[in-house]
Short mmCIF file of N, CA and C in Angstrom, two decimals:
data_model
loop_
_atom_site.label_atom_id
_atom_site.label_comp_id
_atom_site.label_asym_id
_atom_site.label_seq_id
_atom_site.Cartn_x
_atom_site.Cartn_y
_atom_site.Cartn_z
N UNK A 1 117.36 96.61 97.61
CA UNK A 1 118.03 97.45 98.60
C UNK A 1 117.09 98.59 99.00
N UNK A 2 117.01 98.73 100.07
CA UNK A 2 116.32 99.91 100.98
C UNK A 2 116.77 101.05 101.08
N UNK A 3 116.01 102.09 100.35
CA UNK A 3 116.95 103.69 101.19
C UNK A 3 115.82 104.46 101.68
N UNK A 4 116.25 104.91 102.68
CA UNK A 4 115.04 105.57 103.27
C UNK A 4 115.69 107.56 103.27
N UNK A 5 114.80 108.28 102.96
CA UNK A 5 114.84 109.10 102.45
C UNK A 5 114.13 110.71 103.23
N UNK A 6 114.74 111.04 104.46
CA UNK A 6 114.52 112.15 105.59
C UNK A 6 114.46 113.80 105.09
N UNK A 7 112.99 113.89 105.07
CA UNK A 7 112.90 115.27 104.36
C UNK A 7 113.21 116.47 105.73
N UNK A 8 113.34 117.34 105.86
CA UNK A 8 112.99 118.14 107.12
C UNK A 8 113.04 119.31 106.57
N UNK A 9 112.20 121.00 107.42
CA UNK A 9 112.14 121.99 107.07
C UNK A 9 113.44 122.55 106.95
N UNK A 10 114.38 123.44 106.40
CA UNK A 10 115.92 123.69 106.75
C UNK A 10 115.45 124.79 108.25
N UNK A 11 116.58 124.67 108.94
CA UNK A 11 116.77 125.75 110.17
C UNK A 11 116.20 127.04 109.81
N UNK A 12 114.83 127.79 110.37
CA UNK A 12 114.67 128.68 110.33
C UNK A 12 113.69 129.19 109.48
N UNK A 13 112.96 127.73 108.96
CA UNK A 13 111.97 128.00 107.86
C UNK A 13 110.72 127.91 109.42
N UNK A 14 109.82 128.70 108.61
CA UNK A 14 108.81 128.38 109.45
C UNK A 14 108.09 126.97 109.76
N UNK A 15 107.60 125.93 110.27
CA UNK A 15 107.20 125.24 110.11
C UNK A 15 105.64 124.73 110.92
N UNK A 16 104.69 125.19 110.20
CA UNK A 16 103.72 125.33 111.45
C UNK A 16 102.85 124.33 111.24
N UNK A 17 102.94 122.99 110.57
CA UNK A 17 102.55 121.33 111.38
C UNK A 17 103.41 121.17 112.46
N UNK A 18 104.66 121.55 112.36
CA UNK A 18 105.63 121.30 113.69
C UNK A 18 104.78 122.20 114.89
N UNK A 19 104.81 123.07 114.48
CA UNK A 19 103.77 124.23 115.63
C UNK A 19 102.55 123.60 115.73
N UNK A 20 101.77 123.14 115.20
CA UNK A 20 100.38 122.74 115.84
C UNK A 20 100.25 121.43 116.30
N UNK A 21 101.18 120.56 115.83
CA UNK A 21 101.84 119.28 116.86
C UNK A 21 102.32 119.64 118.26
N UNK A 22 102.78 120.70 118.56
CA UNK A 22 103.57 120.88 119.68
C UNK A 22 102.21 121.54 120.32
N UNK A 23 101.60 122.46 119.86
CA UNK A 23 100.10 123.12 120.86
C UNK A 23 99.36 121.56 121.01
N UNK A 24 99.13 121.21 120.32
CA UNK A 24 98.65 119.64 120.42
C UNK A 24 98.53 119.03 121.44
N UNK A 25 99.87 118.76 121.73
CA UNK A 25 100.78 118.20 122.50
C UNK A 25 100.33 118.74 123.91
N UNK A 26 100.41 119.73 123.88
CA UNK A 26 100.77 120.40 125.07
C UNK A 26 98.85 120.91 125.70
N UNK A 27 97.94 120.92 124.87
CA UNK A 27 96.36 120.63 125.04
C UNK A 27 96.52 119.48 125.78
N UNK A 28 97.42 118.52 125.19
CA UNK A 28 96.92 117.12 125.90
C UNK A 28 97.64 116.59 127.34
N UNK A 29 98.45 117.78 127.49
CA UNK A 29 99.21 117.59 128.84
C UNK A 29 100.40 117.37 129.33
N UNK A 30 100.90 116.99 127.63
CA UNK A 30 102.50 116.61 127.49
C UNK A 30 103.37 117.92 127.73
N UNK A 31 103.85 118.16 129.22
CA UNK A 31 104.66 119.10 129.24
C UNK A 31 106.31 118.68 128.69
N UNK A 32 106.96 119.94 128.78
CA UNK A 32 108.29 119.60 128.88
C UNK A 32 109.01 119.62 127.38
N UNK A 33 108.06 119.93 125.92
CA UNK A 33 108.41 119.69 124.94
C UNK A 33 108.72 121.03 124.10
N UNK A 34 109.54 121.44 124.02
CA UNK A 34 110.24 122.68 123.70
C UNK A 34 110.38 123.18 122.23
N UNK A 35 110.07 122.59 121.13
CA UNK A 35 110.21 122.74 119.84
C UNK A 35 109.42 120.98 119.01
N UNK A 36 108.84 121.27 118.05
CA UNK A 36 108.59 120.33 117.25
C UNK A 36 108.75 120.81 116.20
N UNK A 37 109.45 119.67 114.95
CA UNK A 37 109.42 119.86 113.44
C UNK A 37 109.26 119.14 113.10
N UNK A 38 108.00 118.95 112.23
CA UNK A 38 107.60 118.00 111.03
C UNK A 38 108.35 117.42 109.76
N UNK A 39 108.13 116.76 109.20
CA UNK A 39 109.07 116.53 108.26
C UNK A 39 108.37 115.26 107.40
N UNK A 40 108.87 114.83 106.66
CA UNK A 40 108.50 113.34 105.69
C UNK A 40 109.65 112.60 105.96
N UNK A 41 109.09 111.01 105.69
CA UNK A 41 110.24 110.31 105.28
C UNK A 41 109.86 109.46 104.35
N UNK A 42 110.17 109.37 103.18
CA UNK A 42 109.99 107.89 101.68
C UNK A 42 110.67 107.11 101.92
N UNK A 43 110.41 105.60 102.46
CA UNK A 43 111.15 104.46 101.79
C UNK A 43 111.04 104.03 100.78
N UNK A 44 112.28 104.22 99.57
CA UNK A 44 112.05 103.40 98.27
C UNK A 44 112.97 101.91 98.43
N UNK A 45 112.04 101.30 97.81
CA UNK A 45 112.58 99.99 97.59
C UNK A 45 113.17 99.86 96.04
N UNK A 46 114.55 99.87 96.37
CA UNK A 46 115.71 99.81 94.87
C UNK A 46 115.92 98.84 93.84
N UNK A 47 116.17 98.49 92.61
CA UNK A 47 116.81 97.30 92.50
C UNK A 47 117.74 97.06 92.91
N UNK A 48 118.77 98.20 92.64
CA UNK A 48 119.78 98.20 92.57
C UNK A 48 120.42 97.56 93.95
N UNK A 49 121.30 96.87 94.10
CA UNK A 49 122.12 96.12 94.90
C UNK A 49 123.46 96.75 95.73
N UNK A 50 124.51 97.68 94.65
CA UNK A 50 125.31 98.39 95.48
C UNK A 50 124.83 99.43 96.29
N UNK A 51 125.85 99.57 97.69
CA UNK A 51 124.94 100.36 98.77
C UNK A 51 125.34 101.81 97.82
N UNK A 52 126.36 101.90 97.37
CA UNK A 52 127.38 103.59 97.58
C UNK A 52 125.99 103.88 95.94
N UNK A 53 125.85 102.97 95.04
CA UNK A 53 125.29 103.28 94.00
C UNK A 53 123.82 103.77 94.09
N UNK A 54 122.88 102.93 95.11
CA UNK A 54 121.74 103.27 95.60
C UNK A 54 121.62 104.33 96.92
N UNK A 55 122.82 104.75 97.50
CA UNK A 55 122.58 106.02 97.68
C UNK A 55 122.96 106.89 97.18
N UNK A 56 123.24 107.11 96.08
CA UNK A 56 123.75 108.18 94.88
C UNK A 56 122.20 108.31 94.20
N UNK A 57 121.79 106.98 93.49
CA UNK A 57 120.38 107.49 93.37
C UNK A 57 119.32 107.90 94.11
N UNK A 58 119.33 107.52 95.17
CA UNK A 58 118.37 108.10 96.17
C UNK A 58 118.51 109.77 96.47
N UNK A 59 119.81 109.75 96.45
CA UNK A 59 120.12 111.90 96.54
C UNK A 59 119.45 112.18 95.72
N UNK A 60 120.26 111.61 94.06
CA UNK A 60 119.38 112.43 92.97
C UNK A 60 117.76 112.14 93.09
N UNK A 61 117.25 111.33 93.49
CA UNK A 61 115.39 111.39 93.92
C UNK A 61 115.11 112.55 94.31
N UNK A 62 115.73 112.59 95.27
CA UNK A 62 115.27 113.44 96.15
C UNK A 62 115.99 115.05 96.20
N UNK A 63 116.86 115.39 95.09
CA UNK A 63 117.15 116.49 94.94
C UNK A 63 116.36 116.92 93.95
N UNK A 64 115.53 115.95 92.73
CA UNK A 64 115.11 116.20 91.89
C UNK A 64 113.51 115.95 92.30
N UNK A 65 113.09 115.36 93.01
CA UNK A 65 111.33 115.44 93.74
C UNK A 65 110.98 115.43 94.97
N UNK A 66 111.77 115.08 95.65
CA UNK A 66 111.37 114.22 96.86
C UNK A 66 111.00 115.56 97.95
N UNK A 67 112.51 116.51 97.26
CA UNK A 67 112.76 117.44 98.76
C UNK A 67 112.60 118.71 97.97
N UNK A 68 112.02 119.50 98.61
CA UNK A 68 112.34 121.35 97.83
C UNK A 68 113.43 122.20 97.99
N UNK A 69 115.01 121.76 97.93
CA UNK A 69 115.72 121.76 98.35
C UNK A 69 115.96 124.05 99.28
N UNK A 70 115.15 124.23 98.31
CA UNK A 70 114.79 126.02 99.14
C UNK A 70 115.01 126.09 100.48
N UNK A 71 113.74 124.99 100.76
CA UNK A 71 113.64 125.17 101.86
C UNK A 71 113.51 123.52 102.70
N UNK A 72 114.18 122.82 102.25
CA UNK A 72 113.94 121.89 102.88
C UNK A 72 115.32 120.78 102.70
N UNK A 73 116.02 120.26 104.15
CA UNK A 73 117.18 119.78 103.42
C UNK A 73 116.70 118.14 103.86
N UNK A 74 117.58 117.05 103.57
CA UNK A 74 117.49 115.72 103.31
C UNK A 74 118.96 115.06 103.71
N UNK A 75 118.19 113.71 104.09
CA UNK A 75 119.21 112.89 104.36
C UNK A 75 119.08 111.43 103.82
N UNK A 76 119.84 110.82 103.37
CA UNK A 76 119.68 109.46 102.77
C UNK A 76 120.49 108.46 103.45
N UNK A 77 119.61 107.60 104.18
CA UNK A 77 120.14 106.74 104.79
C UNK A 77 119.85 104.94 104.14
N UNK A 78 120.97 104.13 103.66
CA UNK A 78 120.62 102.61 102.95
C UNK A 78 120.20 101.63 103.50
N UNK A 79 119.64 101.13 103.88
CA UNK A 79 119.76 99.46 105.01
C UNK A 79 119.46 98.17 104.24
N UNK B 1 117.08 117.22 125.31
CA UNK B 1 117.38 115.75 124.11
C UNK B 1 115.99 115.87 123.29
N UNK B 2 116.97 115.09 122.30
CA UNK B 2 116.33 115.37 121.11
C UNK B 2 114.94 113.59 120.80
N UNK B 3 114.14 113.43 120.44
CA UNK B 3 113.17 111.97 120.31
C UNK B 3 112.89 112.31 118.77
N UNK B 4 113.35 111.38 118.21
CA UNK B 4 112.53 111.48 116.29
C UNK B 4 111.77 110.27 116.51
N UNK B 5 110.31 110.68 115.88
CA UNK B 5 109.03 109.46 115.94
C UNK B 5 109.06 109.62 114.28
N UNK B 6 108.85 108.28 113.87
CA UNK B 6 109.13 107.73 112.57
C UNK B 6 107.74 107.10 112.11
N UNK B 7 106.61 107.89 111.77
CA UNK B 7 105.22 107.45 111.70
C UNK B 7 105.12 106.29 110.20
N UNK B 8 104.97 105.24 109.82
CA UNK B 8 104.73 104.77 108.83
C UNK B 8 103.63 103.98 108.30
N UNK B 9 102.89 103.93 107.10
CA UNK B 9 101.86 103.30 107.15
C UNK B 9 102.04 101.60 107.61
N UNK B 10 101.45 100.94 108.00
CA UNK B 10 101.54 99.51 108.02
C UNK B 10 101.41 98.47 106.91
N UNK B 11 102.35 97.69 106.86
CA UNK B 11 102.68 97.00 105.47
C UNK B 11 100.73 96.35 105.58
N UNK B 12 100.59 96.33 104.33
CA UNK B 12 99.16 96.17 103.92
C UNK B 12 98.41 97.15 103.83
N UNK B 13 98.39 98.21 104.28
CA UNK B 13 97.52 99.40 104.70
C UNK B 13 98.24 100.29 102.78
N UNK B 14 96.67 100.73 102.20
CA UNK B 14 97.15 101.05 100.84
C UNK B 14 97.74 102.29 101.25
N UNK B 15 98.93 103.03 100.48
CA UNK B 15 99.56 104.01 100.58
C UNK B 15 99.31 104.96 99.23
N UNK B 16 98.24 106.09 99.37
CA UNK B 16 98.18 106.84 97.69
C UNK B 16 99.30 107.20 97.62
N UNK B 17 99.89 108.32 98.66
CA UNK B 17 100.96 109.26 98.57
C UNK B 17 102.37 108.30 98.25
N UNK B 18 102.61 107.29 98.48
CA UNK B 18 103.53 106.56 97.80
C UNK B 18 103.24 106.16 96.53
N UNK B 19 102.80 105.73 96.48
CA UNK B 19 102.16 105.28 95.37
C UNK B 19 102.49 106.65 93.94
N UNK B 20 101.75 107.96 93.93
CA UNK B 20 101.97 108.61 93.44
C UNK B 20 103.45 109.24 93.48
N UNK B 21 104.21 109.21 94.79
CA UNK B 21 105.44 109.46 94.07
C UNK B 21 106.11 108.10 93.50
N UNK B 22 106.06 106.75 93.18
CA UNK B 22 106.49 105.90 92.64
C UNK B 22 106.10 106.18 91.07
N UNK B 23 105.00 106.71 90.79
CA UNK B 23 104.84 107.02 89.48
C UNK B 23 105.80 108.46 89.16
N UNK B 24 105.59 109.41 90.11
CA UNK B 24 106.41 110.79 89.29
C UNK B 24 108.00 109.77 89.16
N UNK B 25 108.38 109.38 90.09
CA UNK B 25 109.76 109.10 89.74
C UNK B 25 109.68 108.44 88.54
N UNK B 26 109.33 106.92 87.90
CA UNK B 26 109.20 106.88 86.45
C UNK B 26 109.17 107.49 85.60
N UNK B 27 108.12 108.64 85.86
CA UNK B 27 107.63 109.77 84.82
C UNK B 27 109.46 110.68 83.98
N UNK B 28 110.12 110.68 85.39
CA UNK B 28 110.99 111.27 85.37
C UNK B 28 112.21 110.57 84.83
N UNK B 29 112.48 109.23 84.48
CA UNK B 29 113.52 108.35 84.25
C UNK B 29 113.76 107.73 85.25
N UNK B 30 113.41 107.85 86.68
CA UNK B 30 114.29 106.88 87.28
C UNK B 30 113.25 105.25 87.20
N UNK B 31 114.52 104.45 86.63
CA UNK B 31 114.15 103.26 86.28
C UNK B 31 114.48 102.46 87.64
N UNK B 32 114.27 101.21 88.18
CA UNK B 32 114.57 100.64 89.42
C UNK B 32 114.02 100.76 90.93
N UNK B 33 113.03 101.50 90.90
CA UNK B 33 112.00 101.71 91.59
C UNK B 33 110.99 100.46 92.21
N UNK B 34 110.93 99.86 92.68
CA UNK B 34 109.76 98.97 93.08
C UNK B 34 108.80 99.16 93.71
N UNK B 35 109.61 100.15 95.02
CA UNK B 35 107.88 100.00 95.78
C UNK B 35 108.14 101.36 96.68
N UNK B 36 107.16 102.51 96.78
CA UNK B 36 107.51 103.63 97.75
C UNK B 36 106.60 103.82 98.56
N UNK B 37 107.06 103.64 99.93
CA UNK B 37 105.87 104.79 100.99
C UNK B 37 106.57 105.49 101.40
N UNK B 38 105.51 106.53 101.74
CA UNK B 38 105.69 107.64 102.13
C UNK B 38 104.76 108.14 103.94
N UNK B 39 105.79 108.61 105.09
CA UNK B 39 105.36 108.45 105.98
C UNK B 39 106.66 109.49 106.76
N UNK B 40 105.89 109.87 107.50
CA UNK B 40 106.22 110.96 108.46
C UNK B 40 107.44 110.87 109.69
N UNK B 41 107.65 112.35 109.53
CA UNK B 41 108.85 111.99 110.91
C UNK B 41 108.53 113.33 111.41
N UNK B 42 108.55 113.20 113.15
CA UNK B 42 108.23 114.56 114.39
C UNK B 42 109.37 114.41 114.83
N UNK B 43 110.16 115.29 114.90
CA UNK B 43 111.54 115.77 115.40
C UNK B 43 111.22 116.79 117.20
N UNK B 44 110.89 116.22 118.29
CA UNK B 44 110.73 116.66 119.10
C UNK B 44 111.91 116.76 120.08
N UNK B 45 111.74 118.29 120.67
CA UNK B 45 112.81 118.71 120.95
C UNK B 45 112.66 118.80 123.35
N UNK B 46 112.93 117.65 123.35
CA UNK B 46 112.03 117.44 125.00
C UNK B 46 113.23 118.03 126.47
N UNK B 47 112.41 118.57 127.05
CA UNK B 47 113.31 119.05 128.39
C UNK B 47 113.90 117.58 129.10
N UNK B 48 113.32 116.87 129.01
CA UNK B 48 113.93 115.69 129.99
C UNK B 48 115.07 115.37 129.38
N UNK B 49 115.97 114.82 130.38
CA UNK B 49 117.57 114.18 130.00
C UNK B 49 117.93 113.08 130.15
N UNK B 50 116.80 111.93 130.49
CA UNK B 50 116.84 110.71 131.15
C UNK B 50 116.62 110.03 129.98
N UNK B 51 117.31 109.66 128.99
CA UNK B 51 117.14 109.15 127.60
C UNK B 51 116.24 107.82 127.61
N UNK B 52 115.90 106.77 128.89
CA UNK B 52 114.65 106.12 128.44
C UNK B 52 113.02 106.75 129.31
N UNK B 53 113.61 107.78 129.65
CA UNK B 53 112.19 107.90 130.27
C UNK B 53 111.60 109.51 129.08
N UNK B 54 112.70 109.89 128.17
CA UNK B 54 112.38 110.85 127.18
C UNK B 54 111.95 110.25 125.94
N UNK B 55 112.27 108.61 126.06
CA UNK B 55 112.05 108.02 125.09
C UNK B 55 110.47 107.72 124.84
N UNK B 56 110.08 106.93 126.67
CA UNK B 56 109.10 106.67 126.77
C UNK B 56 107.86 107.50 126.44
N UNK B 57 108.41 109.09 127.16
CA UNK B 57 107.13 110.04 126.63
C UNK B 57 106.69 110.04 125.22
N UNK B 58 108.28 110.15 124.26
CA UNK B 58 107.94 110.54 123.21
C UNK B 58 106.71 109.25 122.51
N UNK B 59 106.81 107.88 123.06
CA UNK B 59 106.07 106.82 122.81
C UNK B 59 104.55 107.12 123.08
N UNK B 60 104.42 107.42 124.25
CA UNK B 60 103.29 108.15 124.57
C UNK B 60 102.69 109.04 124.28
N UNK B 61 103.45 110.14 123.42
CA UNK B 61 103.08 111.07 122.15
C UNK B 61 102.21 110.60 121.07
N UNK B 62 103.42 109.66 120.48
CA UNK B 62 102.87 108.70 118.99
C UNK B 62 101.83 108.09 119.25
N UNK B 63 101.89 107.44 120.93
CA UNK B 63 100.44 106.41 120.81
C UNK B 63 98.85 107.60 120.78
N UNK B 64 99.32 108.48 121.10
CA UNK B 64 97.97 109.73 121.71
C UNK B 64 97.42 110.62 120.61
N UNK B 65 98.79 110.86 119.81
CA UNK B 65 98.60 111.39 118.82
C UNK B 65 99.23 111.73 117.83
N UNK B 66 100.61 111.11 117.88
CA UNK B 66 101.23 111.25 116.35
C UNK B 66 101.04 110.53 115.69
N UNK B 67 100.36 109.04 115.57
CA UNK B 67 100.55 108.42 115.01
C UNK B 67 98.82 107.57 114.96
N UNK B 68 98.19 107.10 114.04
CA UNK B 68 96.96 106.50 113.89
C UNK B 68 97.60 105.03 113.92
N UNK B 69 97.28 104.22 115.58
CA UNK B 69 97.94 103.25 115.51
C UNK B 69 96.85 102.10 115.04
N UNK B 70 96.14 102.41 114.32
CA UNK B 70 95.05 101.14 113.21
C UNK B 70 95.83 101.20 112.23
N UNK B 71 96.49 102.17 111.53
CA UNK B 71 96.28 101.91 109.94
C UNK B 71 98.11 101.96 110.45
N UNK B 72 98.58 102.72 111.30
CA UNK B 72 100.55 103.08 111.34
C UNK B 72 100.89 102.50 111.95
N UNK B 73 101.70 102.34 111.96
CA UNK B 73 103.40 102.25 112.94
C UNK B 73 104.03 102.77 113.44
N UNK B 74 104.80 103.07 114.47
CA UNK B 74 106.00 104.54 114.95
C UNK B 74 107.28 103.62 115.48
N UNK B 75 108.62 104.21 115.17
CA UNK B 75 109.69 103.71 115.87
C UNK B 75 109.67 104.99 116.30
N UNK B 76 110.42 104.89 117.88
CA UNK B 76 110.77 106.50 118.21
C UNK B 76 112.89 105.99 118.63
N UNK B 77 113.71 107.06 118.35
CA UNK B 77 114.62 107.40 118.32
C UNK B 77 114.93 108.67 119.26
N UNK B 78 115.62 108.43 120.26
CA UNK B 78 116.34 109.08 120.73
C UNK B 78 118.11 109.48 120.47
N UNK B 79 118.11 110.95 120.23
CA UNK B 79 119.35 111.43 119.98
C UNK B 79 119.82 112.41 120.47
#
């Protein structure tokens, strides 16, 4: 089973790969783009088989390494 | 509207940074682990409202420069 695992900065943290992606961006001509935020995403590949059980472990991953929960919140999505 | 680009390495392409968190998680107890990459997400925040032509830019982003399309991959998401 697949869970894929969406890190992002929380609202209001600074995030300045998101900032130098967006000057980037905008060097290269891409107008029109108003905010960028960086972020990670981990796909782990599970044994485990139940969906509700392998996203219970995937939180705890990622409350316990994945994400800095300070400043950074997460989302766990199964497929 | 909002475009999330979903950068990932390409299956075959070696992954350290997965790789090393597949070991901390062991380190840590979690047993059931098989296989982790680890790969990026740009949360761009675009003036256009035309959801496939905001889509398209954001494609045109990833191909230019979010994404190293030798060794990655990108899905882009509009939301």
């Amino acid at each position: 089973m697949k869970a894929l695992v969406t890190v992002m900065p929380k609202a209001g943290v600074l995030d300045p790969q998101g900032k130098a992606i967006g000057h980037a961006l905008s060097s290269l001509g891409f107008a029109g783009v108003a905010d960028v935020r960086a972020g990670k995403v981990i796909e782990l590949e599970l044994a485990e088989t139940d969906p509700a059980k392998a996203k219970a472990a995937a939180e705890e991953m990622a409350r316990k390494l994945l994400a800095n929960t300070v400043i950074e919140s997460f989302r766990v999505e199964v497929v």
